[in-house]
């Protein structure tokens, strides 16, 4: 992680890059570069030993021109006001590129959850849900999981909200487990959109995915599912890494067996079909056709980018390239499918979960996957049309041109109040 990059400034420069190609007034663009509101709150929670501890928490509601605010809640020591603002802005443009009727939001608590018990985390989460209660709602702001939060935290937030409101409203939050109103296909959705987008890019570039070799950085939810699905499409996964190191086999390995090994031992390292242990940097710079960064932001900086040889990058992680790395890769003619499209499967199936909650009806996994496929392919086509029409050098700029234009259009069509 490169510490000196302010993610909020990165977001704003991405919007400016897109705005340069759009016939949208500077005054409207200015609106689209700032959150509508940010809640900053201090949560005081009783620990198991009876002591009290204060935790700072945020919720940013960036833009609601296309629908209710939507975005995850992160528990991490590096959470900051600017990070939450940036992540909430990226959600606006992610929802816009896949054309789902949401704005963007994001929340976070400054905490290392590994240092706390489940009961302490439950009290903290319910305390945050109580603070969020006036802001969230099925038609107002719908949180979801993010780094270090999952179904358990979503279920607590839903229960707290429903108890305080004396109602039953599972659509107030997404990413729940199935028994609490979650959706089939949600767990696989981010990896699935990452590989659908990669398949479309290979097709667009006239490259054969079945001949392709693939490296995956980060073997968590997004990474390992992407590895499994790209293997099912016929590509060969030759390398993978996690925070402990990486594995390599030029003939390919079974992504499911590598995941089983990680589940048993805590890491992919030591997996029996690996012929060589490699570093995380080796995985990122390996001679492969497709690279899937699926760990954390800023994994590839300018120096590392000069050594990246993959033809296509599909960004499962949020912000895995620094802006300078992005420029280097653009000059190297690497086709980068931006995060706001590649990993949009998560929020898209969250949207399907919300629709099912409102319908009080559950869809089959097949239906979820089919609807996801349609939205991701449509988004990729919109990106490519814009990329060609404006003769752009960077697919990321094309994605932002599509997304910023859609949000600006929604704002201008509605007019402003008061
Ligand atoms: P996760 O915690 O399940 O997995 C993260 C993986 O990255 C782990 O295997 C970890 O060991 C590995 N990792 C961490 N640091 C690393 C390093 N320096 N080198 C190599 N590997 C490293 O998280 P996830 O849900 O898979 O999310 C991964 C990324 O995808 C994040 O950027 C997240 O914001 C993004 N994302 C996830 C979803 C989702 O639905 N899960 C949706 C959108 C975006």
Short mmCIF file of C-alpha atoms and ligand atoms in Angstrom, two decimals:
data_model
loop_
_atom_site.label_atom_id
_atom_site.label_comp_id
_atom_site.label_asym_id
_atom_site.label_seq_id
_atom_site.Cartn_x
_atom_site.Cartn_y
_atom_site.Cartn_z
CA UNK A 1 0.00 0.00 0.00
CA UNK A 2 1.43 3.35 -1.04
CA UNK A 3 0.73 5.65 1.88
CA UNK A 4 1.03 9.08 0.25
CA UNK A 5 -1.82 8.71 -2.26
CA UNK A 6 -5.01 10.40 -1.12
CA UNK A 7 -7.83 8.25 -2.53
CA UNK A 8 -10.28 11.16 -2.53
CA UNK A 9 -7.93 13.18 -4.76
CA UNK A 10 -7.57 10.14 -7.06
CA UNK A 11 -11.35 9.92 -7.38
CA UNK A 12 -11.63 13.62 -8.19
CA UNK A 13 -8.93 13.42 -10.86
CA UNK A 14 -10.69 10.44 -12.46
CA UNK A 15 -13.90 12.50 -12.64
CA UNK A 16 -11.95 15.44 -14.15
CA UNK A 17 -10.40 13.12 -16.77
CA UNK A 18 -13.88 12.00 -17.81
CA UNK A 19 -15.35 15.49 -17.67
CA UNK A 20 -12.77 16.68 -20.24
CA UNK A 21 -14.61 14.56 -22.83
CA UNK A 22 -18.15 15.47 -21.80
CA UNK A 23 -20.45 18.33 -22.57
CA UNK A 24 -21.38 18.82 -18.92
CA UNK A 25 -21.03 22.17 -17.15
CA UNK A 26 -18.23 22.71 -14.63
CA UNK A 27 -20.85 23.54 -11.99
CA UNK A 28 -22.48 20.12 -12.39
CA UNK A 29 -19.07 18.36 -12.41
CA UNK A 30 -18.22 20.20 -9.18
CA UNK A 31 -21.35 18.67 -7.61
CA UNK A 32 -20.29 15.20 -8.77
CA UNK A 33 -16.85 15.48 -7.11
CA UNK A 34 -18.01 15.92 -3.50
CA UNK A 35 -20.15 13.90 -1.09
CA UNK A 36 -23.58 15.24 -0.27
CA UNK A 37 -23.01 14.51 3.42
CA UNK A 38 -20.65 12.63 5.74
CA UNK A 39 -21.59 11.38 9.19
CA UNK A 40 -18.69 11.28 11.63
CA UNK A 41 -19.55 9.65 14.90
CA UNK A 42 -17.83 8.33 18.01
CA UNK A 43 -19.11 5.00 19.28
CA UNK A 44 -18.53 4.17 22.94
CA UNK A 45 -18.63 0.43 23.49
CA UNK A 46 -18.28 -1.69 26.63
CA UNK A 47 -15.52 -4.29 26.25
CA UNK A 48 -15.73 -7.76 27.77
CA UNK A 49 -13.67 -6.66 30.80
CA UNK A 50 -16.13 -3.84 31.57
CA UNK A 51 -13.88 -1.02 30.29
CA UNK A 52 -15.28 1.47 27.76
CA UNK A 53 -13.57 2.16 24.43
CA UNK A 54 -14.28 4.87 21.87
CA UNK A 55 -14.24 4.10 18.13
CA UNK A 56 -14.47 6.67 15.35
CA UNK A 57 -16.85 5.78 12.52
CA UNK A 58 -18.03 7.38 9.27
CA UNK A 59 -20.80 7.07 6.69
CA UNK A 60 -20.50 9.05 3.48
CA UNK A 61 -23.54 9.55 1.25
CA UNK A 62 -21.87 10.72 -1.92
CA UNK A 63 -24.61 11.09 -4.49
CA UNK A 64 -28.25 10.06 -4.69
CA UNK A 65 -29.21 11.38 -8.13
CA UNK A 66 -29.82 7.89 -9.58
CA UNK A 67 -31.29 6.22 -6.49
CA UNK A 68 -30.67 5.41 -2.83
CA UNK A 69 -27.08 5.54 -1.56
CA UNK A 70 -25.45 2.12 -1.70
CA UNK A 71 -22.16 0.82 -0.39
CA UNK A 72 -20.32 -1.29 2.13
CA UNK A 73 -19.09 -0.86 5.68
CA UNK A 74 -15.39 -1.49 6.30
CA UNK A 75 -13.66 -2.32 9.60
CA UNK A 76 -9.97 -1.48 9.29
CA UNK A 77 -7.28 0.48 11.16
CA UNK A 78 -6.59 2.59 8.04
CA UNK A 79 -10.19 3.80 7.63
CA UNK A 80 -10.23 7.60 7.32
CA UNK A 81 -12.71 10.27 6.39
CA UNK A 82 -11.08 10.77 2.97
CA UNK A 83 -10.93 7.02 2.28
CA UNK A 84 -14.64 6.64 3.07
CA UNK A 85 -15.47 9.67 0.90
CA UNK A 86 -13.48 8.22 -2.01
CA UNK A 87 -14.97 4.74 -1.69
CA UNK A 88 -18.48 6.22 -1.58
CA UNK A 89 -17.76 8.17 -4.78
CA UNK A 90 -16.46 5.09 -6.56
CA UNK A 91 -19.73 3.37 -5.65
CA UNK A 92 -21.70 6.10 -7.46
CA UNK A 93 -19.82 5.49 -10.69
CA UNK A 94 -19.76 1.70 -10.25
CA UNK A 95 -23.55 1.62 -9.95
CA UNK A 96 -23.83 3.97 -12.94
CA UNK A 97 -21.59 1.96 -15.30
CA UNK A 98 -23.63 -1.22 -14.67
CA UNK A 99 -26.79 0.92 -14.81
CA UNK A 100 -28.42 -0.12 -11.55
CA UNK A 101 -30.70 2.45 -9.88
CA UNK A 102 -28.46 3.43 -6.98
CA UNK A 103 -26.30 6.30 -5.88
CA UNK A 104 -23.20 5.67 -3.80
CA UNK A 105 -22.32 5.51 -0.14
CA UNK A 106 -19.69 3.92 2.08
CA UNK A 107 -19.02 3.54 5.78
CA UNK A 108 -16.21 2.49 8.01
CA UNK A 109 -15.01 2.10 11.58
CA UNK A 110 -11.37 2.62 12.58
CA UNK A 111 -10.61 -0.72 14.21
CA UNK A 112 -8.54 -3.86 13.82
CA UNK A 113 -11.30 -6.42 14.37
CA UNK A 114 -8.77 -9.19 15.10
CA UNK A 115 -8.17 -7.51 18.47
CA UNK A 116 -11.79 -7.85 19.62
CA UNK A 117 -14.16 -10.68 20.58
CA UNK A 118 -17.33 -11.51 18.67
CA UNK A 119 -19.49 -10.06 21.45
CA UNK A 120 -17.49 -6.81 21.45
CA UNK A 121 -17.87 -6.59 17.65
CA UNK A 122 -21.59 -7.24 17.98
CA UNK A 123 -22.02 -4.38 20.49
CA UNK A 124 -19.94 -2.11 18.25
CA UNK A 125 -21.90 -3.02 15.13
CA UNK A 126 -25.27 -2.55 16.86
CA UNK A 127 -24.06 0.80 18.22
CA UNK A 128 -23.08 1.91 14.68
CA UNK A 129 -26.44 0.67 13.33
CA UNK A 130 -28.21 2.79 15.96
CA UNK A 131 -26.26 5.88 14.84
CA UNK A 132 -27.01 5.06 11.20
CA UNK A 133 -30.72 4.52 11.81
CA UNK A 134 -31.88 8.03 10.79
CA UNK A 135 -29.75 7.87 7.62
CA UNK A 136 -30.38 4.38 6.26
CA UNK A 137 -33.53 2.75 4.95
CA UNK A 138 -34.68 0.60 2.07
CA UNK A 139 -35.27 3.69 -0.11
CA UNK A 140 -32.61 5.93 1.47
CA UNK A 141 -29.26 4.23 2.01
CA UNK A 142 -28.54 0.50 1.87
CA UNK A 143 -25.24 -0.66 3.44
CA UNK A 144 -23.42 -3.90 2.57
CA UNK A 145 -20.25 -5.77 3.57
CA UNK A 146 -16.75 -4.54 2.78
CA UNK A 147 -13.27 -5.35 4.10
CA UNK A 148 -13.54 -7.30 7.41
CA UNK A 149 -17.33 -7.31 7.53
CA UNK A 150 -19.61 -10.03 6.19
CA UNK A 151 -22.93 -11.76 6.62
CA UNK A 152 -22.65 -11.77 10.42
CA UNK A 153 -22.36 -7.97 10.67
CA UNK A 154 -25.10 -7.45 8.05
CA UNK A 155 -27.47 -9.67 10.05
CA UNK A 156 -26.75 -7.65 13.23
CA UNK A 157 -27.41 -4.36 11.43
CA UNK A 158 -30.65 -5.66 9.92
CA UNK A 159 -31.82 -6.94 13.32
CA UNK A 160 -30.94 -3.67 15.08
CA UNK A 161 -32.71 -1.57 12.44
CA UNK A 162 -35.81 -3.78 12.41
CA UNK A 163 -35.99 -3.80 16.22
CA UNK A 164 -35.70 0.00 16.48
CA UNK A 165 -38.16 0.59 13.63
CA UNK A 166 -40.56 -2.16 14.80
CA UNK A 167 -40.77 -3.53 11.28
CA UNK A 168 -39.55 -6.29 8.96
CA UNK A 169 -37.39 -4.79 6.24
CA UNK A 170 -34.59 -7.11 5.04
CA UNK A 171 -33.88 -4.80 2.06
CA UNK A 172 -32.36 -2.20 4.41
CA UNK A 173 -29.04 -4.02 4.00
CA UNK A 174 -27.52 -6.51 1.54
CA UNK A 175 -24.92 -9.24 1.83
CA UNK A 176 -27.00 -11.13 4.40
CA UNK A 177 -26.94 -14.89 4.66
CA UNK A 178 -29.69 -16.76 2.84
CA UNK A 179 -31.72 -17.43 5.99
CA UNK A 180 -31.84 -13.69 6.74
CA UNK A 181 -32.86 -12.75 3.19
CA UNK A 182 -29.59 -12.99 1.28
CA UNK A 183 -29.36 -13.91 -2.41
CA UNK A 184 -28.11 -16.99 -4.17
CA UNK A 185 -24.98 -16.16 -6.16
CA UNK A 186 -23.88 -13.21 -3.98
CA UNK A 187 -20.74 -14.91 -2.66
CA UNK A 188 -19.49 -15.69 -6.19
CA UNK A 189 -20.66 -12.43 -7.80
CA UNK A 190 -17.46 -10.35 -7.64
CA UNK A 191 -15.24 -13.10 -9.04
CA UNK A 192 -17.90 -13.81 -11.66
CA UNK A 193 -18.05 -10.25 -13.00
CA UNK A 194 -14.24 -10.10 -13.01
CA UNK A 195 -14.04 -13.06 -15.38
CA UNK A 196 -17.06 -12.13 -17.52
CA UNK A 197 -15.38 -8.76 -18.15
CA UNK A 198 -12.06 -10.51 -18.89
CA UNK A 199 -13.77 -12.86 -21.35
CA UNK A 200 -15.37 -9.88 -23.12
CA UNK A 201 -12.00 -8.08 -23.27
CA UNK A 202 -10.29 -11.11 -24.81
CA UNK A 203 -13.07 -11.31 -27.37
CA UNK A 204 -12.78 -7.58 -28.13
CA UNK A 205 -8.99 -7.86 -28.54
CA UNK A 206 -9.34 -11.00 -30.70
CA UNK A 207 -7.46 -13.09 -28.19
CA UNK A 208 -8.32 -16.67 -27.32
CA UNK A 209 -9.17 -17.11 -23.64
CA UNK A 210 -8.71 -20.88 -23.92
CA UNK A 211 -5.02 -20.35 -24.75
CA UNK A 212 -4.58 -17.80 -21.98
CA UNK A 213 -2.46 -18.10 -18.86
CA UNK A 214 -3.66 -16.32 -15.71
CA UNK A 215 -2.09 -15.02 -12.49
CA UNK A 216 -4.23 -14.07 -9.50
CA UNK A 217 -2.95 -11.81 -6.71
CA UNK A 218 -4.98 -12.32 -3.51
CA UNK A 219 -6.77 -15.59 -2.93
CA UNK A 220 -9.73 -14.47 -0.84
CA UNK A 221 -13.37 -14.30 -1.85
CA UNK A 222 -12.87 -12.30 -5.07
CA UNK A 223 -9.58 -13.91 -6.14
CA UNK A 224 -10.20 -17.57 -5.65
CA UNK A 225 -13.67 -17.47 -7.23
CA UNK A 226 -12.23 -15.63 -10.24
CA UNK A 227 -9.52 -18.32 -10.49
CA UNK A 228 -12.13 -21.11 -10.33
CA UNK A 229 -14.42 -19.53 -12.94
CA UNK A 230 -11.68 -18.58 -15.42
CA UNK A 231 -10.38 -22.15 -15.16
CA UNK A 232 -13.91 -23.38 -15.98
CA UNK A 233 -13.85 -21.10 -19.07
CA UNK A 234 -10.78 -22.99 -20.30
CA UNK A 235 -7.94 -20.63 -19.32
CA UNK A 236 -4.94 -21.94 -17.36
CA UNK A 237 -4.30 -20.51 -13.89
CA UNK A 238 -0.53 -20.71 -13.40
CA UNK A 239 0.09 -18.48 -10.37
CA UNK A 240 -1.65 -17.19 -7.26
CA UNK A 241 -0.61 -15.38 -4.12
CA UNK A 242 -1.89 -14.32 -0.74
CA UNK A 243 -0.36 -12.24 2.05
CA UNK A 244 2.08 -15.10 2.87
CA UNK A 245 3.51 -15.60 -0.64
CA UNK A 246 2.72 -17.21 -3.97
CA UNK A 247 2.59 -20.47 -5.92
CA UNK A 248 3.47 -21.24 -9.54
CA UNK A 249 3.02 -24.08 -11.98
CA UNK A 250 3.57 -23.34 -15.70
CA UNK A 251 1.21 -26.21 -16.61
CA UNK A 252 -1.57 -24.82 -14.41
CA UNK A 253 -3.09 -26.07 -11.18
CA UNK A 254 -6.53 -26.81 -9.80
CA UNK A 255 -7.84 -23.53 -8.25
CA UNK A 256 -10.26 -25.42 -5.98
CA UNK A 257 -7.52 -27.67 -4.57
CA UNK A 258 -5.33 -24.59 -3.98
CA UNK A 259 -8.22 -22.96 -2.10
CA UNK A 260 -8.72 -26.14 -0.03
CA UNK A 261 -5.02 -26.04 0.85
CA UNK A 262 -5.38 -22.38 1.90
CA UNK A 263 -8.41 -23.22 4.03
CA UNK A 264 -6.50 -26.01 5.77
CA UNK A 265 -3.19 -24.21 6.30
CA UNK A 266 -4.02 -20.50 6.12
CA UNK A 267 -2.13 -19.90 2.84
CA UNK A 268 -1.75 -21.13 -0.73
CA UNK A 269 1.98 -21.46 0.01
CA UNK A 270 2.97 -25.12 0.26
CA UNK A 271 0.21 -26.31 -2.11
CA UNK A 272 1.44 -29.64 -3.50
CA UNK A 273 0.95 -28.84 -7.22
CA UNK A 274 3.11 -25.73 -7.02
CA UNK A 275 6.52 -26.34 -8.60
CA UNK A 276 8.01 -23.14 -7.31
CA UNK A 277 7.35 -20.73 -4.47
CA UNK A 278 7.20 -17.17 -5.77
CA UNK A 279 6.76 -13.75 -4.24
CA UNK A 280 3.73 -11.53 -4.52
CA UNK A 281 5.73 -9.27 -6.88
CA UNK A 282 6.64 -12.27 -9.06
CA UNK A 283 2.93 -13.04 -9.42
CA UNK A 284 2.15 -9.47 -10.47
CA UNK A 285 4.94 -9.34 -13.06
CA UNK A 286 4.70 -12.90 -14.34
CA UNK A 287 4.63 -13.59 -18.08
CA UNK A 288 0.90 -14.30 -18.36
CA UNK A 289 -1.91 -13.17 -20.65
CA UNK A 290 -4.30 -12.12 -17.91
CA UNK A 291 -3.54 -10.65 -14.49
CA UNK A 292 -6.25 -10.46 -11.83
CA UNK A 293 -5.26 -8.27 -8.87
CA UNK A 294 -7.67 -9.29 -6.10
CA UNK A 295 -5.98 -8.14 -2.88
CA UNK A 296 -5.78 -4.53 -1.72
CA UNK A 297 -5.54 -1.06 -3.23
CA UNK A 298 -2.27 0.34 -4.65
CA UNK A 299 -0.75 -3.14 -5.13
CA UNK A 300 0.99 -2.01 -8.34
CA UNK A 301 2.96 1.23 -8.30
CA UNK A 302 4.85 2.93 -11.14
CA UNK A 303 8.05 0.89 -10.73
CA UNK A 304 6.27 -2.45 -10.58
CA UNK A 305 4.03 -1.49 -13.51
CA UNK A 306 7.04 -1.27 -15.84
CA UNK A 307 7.61 -5.00 -15.17
CA UNK A 308 3.98 -6.06 -15.71
CA UNK A 309 3.76 -8.08 -18.93
CA UNK A 310 0.12 -9.24 -18.94
CA UNK A 311 -1.91 -8.11 -21.98
CA UNK A 312 -5.12 -7.73 -19.98
CA UNK A 313 -5.71 -6.79 -16.33
CA UNK A 314 -9.14 -7.31 -14.77
CA UNK A 315 -9.31 -5.38 -11.50
CA UNK A 316 -11.13 -7.53 -8.95
CA UNK A 317 -9.73 -5.36 -6.15
CA UNK A 318 -10.72 -1.73 -5.69
CA UNK A 319 -7.95 0.60 -6.85
CA UNK A 320 -5.13 -1.96 -7.28
CA UNK A 321 -3.14 0.40 -9.55
CA UNK A 322 -1.75 3.72 -8.42
CA UNK A 323 -2.59 6.54 -10.87
CA UNK A 324 1.07 6.52 -12.01
CA UNK A 325 0.96 2.75 -12.60
CA UNK A 326 -2.18 3.29 -14.64
CA UNK A 327 -0.32 5.75 -16.89
CA UNK A 328 2.61 3.35 -17.34
CA UNK A 329 0.32 0.48 -18.28
CA UNK A 330 -1.60 2.69 -20.69
CA UNK A 331 1.68 3.50 -22.48
CA UNK A 332 2.51 -0.24 -22.53
CA UNK A 333 -0.87 -0.88 -24.24
CA UNK A 334 -2.10 -3.09 -21.43
CA UNK A 335 -5.89 -3.32 -21.59
CA UNK A 336 -7.04 -2.59 -18.03
CA UNK A 337 -10.67 -3.38 -17.19
CA UNK A 338 -11.33 -0.87 -14.41
CA UNK A 339 -12.50 -1.92 -10.98
CA UNK A 340 -15.79 -0.03 -11.28
CA UNK A 341 -16.78 -2.50 -14.00
CA UNK A 342 -14.71 -5.63 -13.29
CA UNK A 343 -15.74 -6.02 -9.64
CA UNK A 344 -19.25 -4.57 -10.00
CA UNK A 345 -20.74 -8.07 -9.70
CA UNK A 346 -20.83 -7.68 -5.93
CA UNK A 347 -23.02 -4.59 -5.92
CA UNK A 348 -25.06 -5.90 -8.85
CA UNK A 349 -26.08 -9.04 -6.99
CA UNK A 350 -26.61 -6.89 -3.89
CA UNK A 351 -29.11 -5.02 -6.05
CA UNK A 352 -30.75 -8.34 -7.00
CA UNK A 353 -30.90 -9.21 -3.27
CA UNK A 354 -32.66 -5.89 -2.57
CA UNK A 355 -35.09 -6.48 -5.46
CA UNK A 356 -35.89 -9.99 -4.13
CA UNK A 357 -36.36 -8.60 -0.60
CA UNK A 358 -38.82 -6.04 -1.94
CA UNK A 359 -40.60 -8.68 -4.04
CA UNK A 360 -40.65 -11.06 -1.02
CA UNK A 361 -39.59 -13.64 -3.56
CA UNK A 362 -36.34 -15.59 -4.12
CA UNK A 363 -34.67 -16.07 -7.48
CA UNK A 364 -32.77 -19.23 -8.47
CA UNK A 365 -28.97 -19.05 -8.66
CA UNK A 366 -29.26 -19.54 -12.42
CA UNK A 367 -31.50 -16.49 -12.75
CA UNK A 368 -29.15 -14.39 -10.64
CA UNK A 369 -26.15 -15.44 -12.75
CA UNK A 370 -28.00 -14.85 -16.04
CA UNK A 371 -29.13 -11.34 -15.00
CA UNK A 372 -25.59 -10.55 -13.83
CA UNK A 373 -24.13 -11.73 -17.13
CA UNK A 374 -26.49 -9.42 -19.05
CA UNK A 375 -25.64 -6.31 -17.00
CA UNK A 376 -21.87 -6.87 -17.08
CA UNK A 377 -21.82 -7.55 -20.85
CA UNK A 378 -23.98 -4.45 -21.47
CA UNK A 379 -21.62 -2.36 -19.30
CA UNK A 380 -18.57 -3.69 -21.16
CA UNK A 381 -20.22 -2.87 -24.51
CA UNK A 382 -20.99 0.67 -23.31
CA UNK A 383 -17.34 1.05 -22.24
CA UNK A 384 -16.01 -0.15 -25.60
CA UNK A 385 -18.43 2.02 -27.60
CA UNK A 386 -17.26 5.09 -25.69
CA UNK A 387 -13.59 4.03 -25.85
CA UNK A 388 -13.83 3.92 -29.64
CA UNK A 389 -16.19 6.87 -30.17
CA UNK A 390 -13.95 9.28 -28.21
CA UNK A 391 -10.73 7.57 -29.39
CA UNK A 392 -9.60 7.21 -25.76
CA UNK A 393 -6.29 5.70 -24.65
CA UNK A 394 -7.54 4.26 -21.38
CA UNK A 395 -10.58 2.00 -20.81
CA UNK A 396 -10.84 3.46 -17.29
CA UNK A 397 -11.49 6.92 -18.71
CA UNK A 398 -14.13 5.38 -21.01
CA UNK A 399 -15.89 3.80 -18.02
CA UNK A 400 -15.90 7.13 -16.16
CA UNK A 401 -17.16 8.99 -19.24
CA UNK A 402 -20.15 6.61 -19.41
CA UNK A 403 -20.77 6.72 -15.67
CA UNK A 404 -20.29 10.47 -15.06
CA UNK A 405 -22.51 11.24 -18.05
CA UNK A 406 -25.30 9.02 -16.65
CA UNK A 407 -25.15 10.66 -13.21
CA UNK A 408 -24.98 14.18 -14.66
CA UNK A 409 -27.93 13.34 -16.89
CA UNK A 410 -30.02 12.15 -13.93
CA UNK A 411 -29.23 15.36 -12.04
CA UNK A 412 -29.94 17.66 -14.97
CA UNK A 413 -33.17 15.88 -15.94
CA UNK A 414 -34.52 16.11 -12.38
CA UNK A 415 -33.51 19.73 -11.85
CA UNK A 416 -32.60 20.94 -8.40
CA UNK A 417 -34.58 21.63 -5.26
CA UNK A 418 -34.96 24.21 -3.80
P1 LIG B 1 -10.59 -11.20 1.25
O1 LIG B 1 -10.19 -10.66 2.58
O2 LIG B 1 -11.50 -12.36 1.16
O3 LIG B 1 -9.24 -11.62 0.44
C1 LIG B 1 -8.12 -10.80 0.32
C2 LIG B 1 -6.95 -11.67 -0.11
O4 LIG B 1 -5.83 -10.82 -0.41
C3 LIG B 1 -6.46 -12.67 0.95
O5 LIG B 1 -6.17 -13.90 0.33
C4 LIG B 1 -5.17 -12.01 1.47
O6 LIG B 1 -4.25 -12.98 1.96
C5 LIG B 1 -4.67 -11.40 0.19
N1 LIG B 1 -3.68 -10.36 0.39
C6 LIG B 1 -3.66 -9.34 1.28
N2 LIG B 1 -2.52 -8.63 1.14
C7 LIG B 1 -1.83 -9.21 0.13
C8 LIG B 1 -0.59 -8.95 -0.49
N3 LIG B 1 0.17 -7.92 -0.10
N4 LIG B 1 -0.19 -9.76 -1.49
C9 LIG B 1 -0.95 -10.78 -1.92
N5 LIG B 1 -2.13 -11.07 -1.37
C10 LIG B 1 -2.55 -10.30 -0.36
O7 LIG B 1 -11.13 -9.95 0.44
P2 LIG B 1 -12.06 -9.94 -0.86
O8 LIG B 1 -13.48 -9.82 -0.45
O9 LIG B 1 -11.63 -11.03 -1.78
O10 LIG B 1 -11.65 -8.52 -1.47
C11 LIG B 1 -10.45 -8.37 -2.24
C12 LIG B 1 -10.54 -7.06 -3.00
O11 LIG B 1 -11.71 -7.10 -3.82
C13 LIG B 1 -10.67 -5.79 -2.14
O12 LIG B 1 -10.00 -4.74 -2.81
C14 LIG B 1 -12.14 -5.53 -2.14
O13 LIG B 1 -12.44 -4.16 -1.90
C15 LIG B 1 -12.49 -5.95 -3.56
N6 LIG B 1 -13.92 -6.23 -3.74
C16 LIG B 1 -14.49 -7.30 -3.12
C17 LIG B 1 -15.85 -7.52 -3.30
C18 LIG B 1 -16.52 -8.70 -2.68
O14 LIG B 1 -17.74 -8.87 -2.94
N7 LIG B 1 -15.83 -9.56 -1.94
C19 LIG B 1 -16.62 -6.63 -4.07
C20 LIG B 1 -15.99 -5.55 -4.71
C21 LIG B 1 -14.62 -5.37 -4.52
#
